[in-house]
Coordinates of C-alpha atoms and ligand atoms in Angstrom, one line a residue:
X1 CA 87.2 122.2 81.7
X2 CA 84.4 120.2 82.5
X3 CA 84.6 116.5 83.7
X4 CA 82.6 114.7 80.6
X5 CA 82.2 115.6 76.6
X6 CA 78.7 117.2 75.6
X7 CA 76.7 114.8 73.6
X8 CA 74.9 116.3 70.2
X9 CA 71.5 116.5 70.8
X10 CA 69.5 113.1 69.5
X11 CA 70.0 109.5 70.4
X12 CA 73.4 107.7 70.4
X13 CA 72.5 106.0 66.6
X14 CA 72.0 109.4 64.9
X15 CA 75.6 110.8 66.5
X16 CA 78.3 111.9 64.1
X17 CA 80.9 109.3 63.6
X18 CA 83.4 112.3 64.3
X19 CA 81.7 112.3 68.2
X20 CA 81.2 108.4 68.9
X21 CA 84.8 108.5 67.8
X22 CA 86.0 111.1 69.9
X23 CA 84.2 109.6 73.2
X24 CA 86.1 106.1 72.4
X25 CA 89.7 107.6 71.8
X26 CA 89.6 109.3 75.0
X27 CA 91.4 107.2 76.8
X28 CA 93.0 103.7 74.8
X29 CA 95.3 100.7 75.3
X30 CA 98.8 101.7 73.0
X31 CA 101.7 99.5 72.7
X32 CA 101.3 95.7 74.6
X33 CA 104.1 95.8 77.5
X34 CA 104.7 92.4 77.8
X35 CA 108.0 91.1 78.5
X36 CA 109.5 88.1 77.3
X37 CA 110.0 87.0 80.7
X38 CA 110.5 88.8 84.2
X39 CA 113.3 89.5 86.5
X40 CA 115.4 86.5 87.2
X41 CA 113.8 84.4 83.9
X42 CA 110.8 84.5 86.1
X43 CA 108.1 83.0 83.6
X44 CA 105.1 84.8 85.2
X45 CA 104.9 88.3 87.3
X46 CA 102.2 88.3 90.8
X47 CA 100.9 91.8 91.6
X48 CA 99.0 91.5 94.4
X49 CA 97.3 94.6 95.6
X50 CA 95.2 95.4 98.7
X51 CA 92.6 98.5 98.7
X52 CA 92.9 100.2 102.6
X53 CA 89.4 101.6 102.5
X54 CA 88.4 101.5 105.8
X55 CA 85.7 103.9 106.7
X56 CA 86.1 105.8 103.5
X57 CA 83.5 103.6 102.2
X58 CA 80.9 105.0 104.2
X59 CA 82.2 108.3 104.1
X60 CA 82.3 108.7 100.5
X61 CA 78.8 109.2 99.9
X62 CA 78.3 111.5 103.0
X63 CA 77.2 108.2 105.0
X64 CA 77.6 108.4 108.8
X65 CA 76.7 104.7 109.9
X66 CA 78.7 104.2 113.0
X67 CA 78.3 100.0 112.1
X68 CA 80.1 100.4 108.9
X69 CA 82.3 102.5 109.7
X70 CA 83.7 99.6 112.1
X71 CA 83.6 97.8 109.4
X72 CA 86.3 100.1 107.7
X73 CA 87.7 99.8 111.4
X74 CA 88.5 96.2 111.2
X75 CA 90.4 96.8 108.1
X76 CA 93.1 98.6 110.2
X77 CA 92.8 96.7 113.4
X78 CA 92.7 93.3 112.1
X79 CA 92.8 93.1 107.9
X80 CA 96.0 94.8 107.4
X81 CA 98.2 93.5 109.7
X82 CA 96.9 90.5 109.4
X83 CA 97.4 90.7 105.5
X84 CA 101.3 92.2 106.6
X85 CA 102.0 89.2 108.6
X86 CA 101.2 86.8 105.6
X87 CA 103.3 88.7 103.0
X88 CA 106.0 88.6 105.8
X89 CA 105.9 85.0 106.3
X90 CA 105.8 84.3 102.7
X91 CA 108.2 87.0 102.0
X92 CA 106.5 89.1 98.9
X93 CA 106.1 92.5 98.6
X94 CA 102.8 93.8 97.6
X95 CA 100.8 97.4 96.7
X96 CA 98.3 99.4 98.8
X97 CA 95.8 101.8 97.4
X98 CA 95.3 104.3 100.4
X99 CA 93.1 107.2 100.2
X100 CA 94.4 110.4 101.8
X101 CA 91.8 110.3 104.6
X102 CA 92.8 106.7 106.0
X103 CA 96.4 107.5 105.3
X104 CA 95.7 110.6 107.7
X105 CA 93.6 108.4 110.3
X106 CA 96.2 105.3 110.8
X107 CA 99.2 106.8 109.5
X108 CA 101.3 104.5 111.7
X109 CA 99.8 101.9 109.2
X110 CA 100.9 103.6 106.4
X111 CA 104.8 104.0 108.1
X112 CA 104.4 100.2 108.7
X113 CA 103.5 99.0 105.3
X114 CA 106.5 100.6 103.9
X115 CA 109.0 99.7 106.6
X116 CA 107.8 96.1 105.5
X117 CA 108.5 96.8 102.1
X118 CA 105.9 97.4 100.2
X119 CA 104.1 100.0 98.0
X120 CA 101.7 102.6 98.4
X121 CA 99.9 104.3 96.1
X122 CA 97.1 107.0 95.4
X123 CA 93.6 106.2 96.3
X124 CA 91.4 109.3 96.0
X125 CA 91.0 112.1 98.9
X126 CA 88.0 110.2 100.4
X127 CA 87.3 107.5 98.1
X128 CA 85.6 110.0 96.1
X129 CA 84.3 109.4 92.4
X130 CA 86.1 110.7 89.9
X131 CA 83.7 111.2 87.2
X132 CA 81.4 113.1 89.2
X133 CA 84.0 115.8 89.4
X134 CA 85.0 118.8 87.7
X135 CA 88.7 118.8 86.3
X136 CA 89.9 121.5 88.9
X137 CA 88.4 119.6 91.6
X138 CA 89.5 116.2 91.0
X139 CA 93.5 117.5 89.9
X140 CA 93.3 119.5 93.5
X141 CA 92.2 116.1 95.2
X142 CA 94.6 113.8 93.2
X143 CA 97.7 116.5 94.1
X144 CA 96.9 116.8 97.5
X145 CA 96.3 112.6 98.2
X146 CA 99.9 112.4 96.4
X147 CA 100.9 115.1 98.9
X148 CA 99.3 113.8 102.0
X149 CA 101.1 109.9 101.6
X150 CA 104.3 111.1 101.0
X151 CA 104.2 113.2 104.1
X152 CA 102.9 110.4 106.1
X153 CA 105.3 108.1 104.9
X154 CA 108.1 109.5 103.5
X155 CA 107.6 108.2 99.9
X156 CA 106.2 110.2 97.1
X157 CA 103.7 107.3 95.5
X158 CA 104.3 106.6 92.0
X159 CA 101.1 104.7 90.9
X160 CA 97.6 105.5 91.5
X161 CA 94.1 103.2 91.6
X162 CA 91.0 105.8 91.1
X163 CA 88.3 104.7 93.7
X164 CA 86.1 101.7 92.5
X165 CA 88.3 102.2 89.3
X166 CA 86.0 105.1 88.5
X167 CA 87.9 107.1 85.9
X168 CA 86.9 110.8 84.4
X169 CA 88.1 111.9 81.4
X170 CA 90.3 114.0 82.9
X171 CA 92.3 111.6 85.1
X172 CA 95.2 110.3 82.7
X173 CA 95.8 114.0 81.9
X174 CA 95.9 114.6 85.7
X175 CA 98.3 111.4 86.0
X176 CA 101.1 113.0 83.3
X177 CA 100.5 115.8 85.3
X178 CA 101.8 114.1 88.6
X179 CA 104.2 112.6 86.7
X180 CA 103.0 108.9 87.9
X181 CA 105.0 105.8 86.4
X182 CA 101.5 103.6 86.3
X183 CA 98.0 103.3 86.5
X184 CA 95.9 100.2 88.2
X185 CA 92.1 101.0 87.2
X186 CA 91.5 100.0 84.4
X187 CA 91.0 96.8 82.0
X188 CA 91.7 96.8 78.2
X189 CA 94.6 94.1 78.7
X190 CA 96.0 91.5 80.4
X191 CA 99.3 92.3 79.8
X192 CA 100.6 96.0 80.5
X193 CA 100.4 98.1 78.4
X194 CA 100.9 102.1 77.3
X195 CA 97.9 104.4 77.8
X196 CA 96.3 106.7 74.8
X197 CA 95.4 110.4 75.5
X198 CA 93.0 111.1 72.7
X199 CA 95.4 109.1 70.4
X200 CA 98.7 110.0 71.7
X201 CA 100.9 107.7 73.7
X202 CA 101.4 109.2 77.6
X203 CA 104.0 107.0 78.4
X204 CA 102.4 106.0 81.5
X205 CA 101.5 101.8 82.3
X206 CA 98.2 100.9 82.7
X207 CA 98.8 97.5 85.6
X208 CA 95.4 96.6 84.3
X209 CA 92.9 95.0 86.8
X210 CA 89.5 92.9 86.6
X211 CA 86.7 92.7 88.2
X212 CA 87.1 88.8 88.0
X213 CA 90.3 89.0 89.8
X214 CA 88.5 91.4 92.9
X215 CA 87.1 89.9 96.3
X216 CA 84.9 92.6 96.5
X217 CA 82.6 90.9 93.5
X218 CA 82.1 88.0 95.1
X219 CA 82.2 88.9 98.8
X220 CA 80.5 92.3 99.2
X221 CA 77.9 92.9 101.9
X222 CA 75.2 95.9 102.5
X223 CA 72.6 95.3 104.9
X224 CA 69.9 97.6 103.9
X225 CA 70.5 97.5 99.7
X226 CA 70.4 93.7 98.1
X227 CA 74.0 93.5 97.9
X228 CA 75.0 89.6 99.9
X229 CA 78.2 87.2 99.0
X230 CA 77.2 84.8 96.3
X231 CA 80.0 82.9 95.8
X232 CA 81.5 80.4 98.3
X233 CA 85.5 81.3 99.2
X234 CA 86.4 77.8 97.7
X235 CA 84.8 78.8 94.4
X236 CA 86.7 82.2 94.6
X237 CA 89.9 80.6 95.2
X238 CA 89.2 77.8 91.7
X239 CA 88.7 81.3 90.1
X240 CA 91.8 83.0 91.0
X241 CA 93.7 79.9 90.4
X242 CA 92.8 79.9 87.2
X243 CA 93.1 82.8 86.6
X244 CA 97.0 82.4 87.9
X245 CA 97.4 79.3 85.9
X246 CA 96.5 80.8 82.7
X247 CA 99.0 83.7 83.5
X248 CA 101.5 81.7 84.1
X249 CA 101.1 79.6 81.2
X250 CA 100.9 82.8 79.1
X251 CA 104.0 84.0 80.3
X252 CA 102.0 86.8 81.9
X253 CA 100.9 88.8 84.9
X254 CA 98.7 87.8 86.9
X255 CA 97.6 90.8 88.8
X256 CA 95.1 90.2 92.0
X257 CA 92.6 93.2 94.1
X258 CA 91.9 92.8 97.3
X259 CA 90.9 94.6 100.7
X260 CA 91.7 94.2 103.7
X261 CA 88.3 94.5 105.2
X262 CA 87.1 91.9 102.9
X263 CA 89.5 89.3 102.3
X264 CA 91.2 88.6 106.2
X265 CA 87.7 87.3 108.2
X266 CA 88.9 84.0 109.1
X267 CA 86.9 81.9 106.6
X268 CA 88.6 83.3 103.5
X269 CA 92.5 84.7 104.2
X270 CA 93.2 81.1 104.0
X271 CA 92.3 81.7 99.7
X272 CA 95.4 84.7 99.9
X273 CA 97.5 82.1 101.5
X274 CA 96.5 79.5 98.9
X275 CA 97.4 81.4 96.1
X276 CA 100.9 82.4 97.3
X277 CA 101.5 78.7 97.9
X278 CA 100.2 77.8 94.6
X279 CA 102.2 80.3 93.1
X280 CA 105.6 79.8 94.9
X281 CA 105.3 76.2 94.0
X282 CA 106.1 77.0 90.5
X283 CA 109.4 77.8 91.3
X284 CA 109.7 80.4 89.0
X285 CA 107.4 83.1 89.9
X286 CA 108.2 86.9 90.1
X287 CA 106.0 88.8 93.1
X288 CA 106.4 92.5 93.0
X289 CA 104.9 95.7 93.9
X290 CA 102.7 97.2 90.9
X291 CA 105.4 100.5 90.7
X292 CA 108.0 97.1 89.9
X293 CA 106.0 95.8 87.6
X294 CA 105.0 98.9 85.5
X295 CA 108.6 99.8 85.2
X296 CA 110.0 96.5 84.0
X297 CA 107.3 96.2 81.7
X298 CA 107.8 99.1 80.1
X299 CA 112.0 98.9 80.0
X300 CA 111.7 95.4 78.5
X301 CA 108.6 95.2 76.2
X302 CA 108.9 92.3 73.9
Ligands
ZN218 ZN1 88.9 101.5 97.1

């Protein structure tokens, strides 16, 4: 099996409709999964979700800068418990997307973000992008990242976010195969919903994400590409708190990505902390893990 569908020879206007059709219904949003309301009458779920990247970013590619590496350094020494210590105060739980190589490298972080409650879930072997990769490769990676986090940290993960939400056409096939409750990569929905294999209903949740409701978008840094932050963090949190507010008035989720390398320098944890306060003043707010959310969702669709 290889990791993408042939195209026909010619351009993309003279395609069959049988082929243009067959690339779209790879992989499609089924059945809406949205609740009536959440655990507790809760009128709107939080997800929050942190991506533990660390030096995986610069490993990835086959990058060996020692400077961003402590970058991805930071994220362990100063991001995530610094991230941990706020969902502690506030008392939420919250998911992390770990890739098998950091979990390996600080696994006493990974033992840590469970004992506090929270979720972890698949993030790639190294970061790696999927859709590079042949089927055989990317099933061994995905099996043996699933592997690696449950023997750091005693908990076999349920969920999984593909690196940089990079998705082949073989990973929801690989997902069934793990058996996985939920997916966080992708972004046909605000609401959960259930994910089409070539037209066929997999049963697994897509916790859909957006690239509106990522730090990385608006914060991201590179010192030799053109990549700079563009938006100031008091314009990232009017975003996100609009986003929320919407949610909430929907009745929805309001699902949020961030990482820890990213979003805890000292000029912007204070947006985190903002929304959490925004939020709890509602009063009637659900925060869970992703794994919590996928599986109420999908017991108690509307
Ligand atoms: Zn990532």
């Amino acid at each position: 099996m290889t990791n993408t569908v042939a195209n026909p020879a010619g351009e993309p206007w003279q395609w069959e409709e049988a082929h243009w059709r067959g690339l779209i219904n790879q992989v499609r949003a089924g059945e809406r999964l949205a609740p009536k309301s959440w655990p507790g009458g809760a009128r709107c779920a939080v997800a929050l979700s942190f991506d533990a990247d660390h030096e995986t970013n610069e490993l990835r590619e086959g990058g060996k800068s020692i400077g961003r590496m402590a970058w991805g350094q930071y994220g362990n020494r100063v991001g995530v418990p610094r991230v941990l210590e706020l969902l502690k105060r506030h008392d939420i739980p919250a998911s992390f997307y770990v890739p098998a190589v950091v979990a390996l490298t600080y696994p006493d972080e990974q033992r840590r973000v469970i004992a506090e409650g929270h979720e972890i879930g698949i993030h790639g072997w190294i970061h790696e992008l999927n859709s590079v990769l042949p089927y055989e490769v990317e099933r061994d990676l995905m099996f043996r990242a699933a592997d690696t986090l449950e023997h750091v940290t005693g908990v076999r993960p349920v969920g999984l976010r593909t690196p940089s939400w990079d998705f082949s056409p073989n990973t929801l096939r690989i997902e069934t195969e793990l058996g996985l409750l939920y997916d966080s990569s992708l972004m046909a929905d605000e609401d959960c919903y259930d994910l089409l294999m070539d037209g066929v209903s997999t049963g697994i949740v897509e916790v859909p994400v957006e690239w509106i409701r990522d730090d990385a978008v608006y914060f991201m840094m590179h010192r030799f590409q053109s990549l700079r932050p563009y938006t100031p963090p008091k314009d990232v949190l009017d975003i996100f708190l609009r986003e929320f507010d919407a949610a909430y008035e929907a009745g929805g989720l309001f699902q949020l990505t961030m990482h820890p390398h990213i979003i805890t320098p000292r000029s912007r944890i204070w947006i985190l902390e903002e929304v959490i306060r925004h939020a709890k003043a509602k009063g009637d707010v659900w925060f869970a893990t992703h794994a919590q959310v996928a599986e109420y969702a999908k017991a108690n669709k509307a």
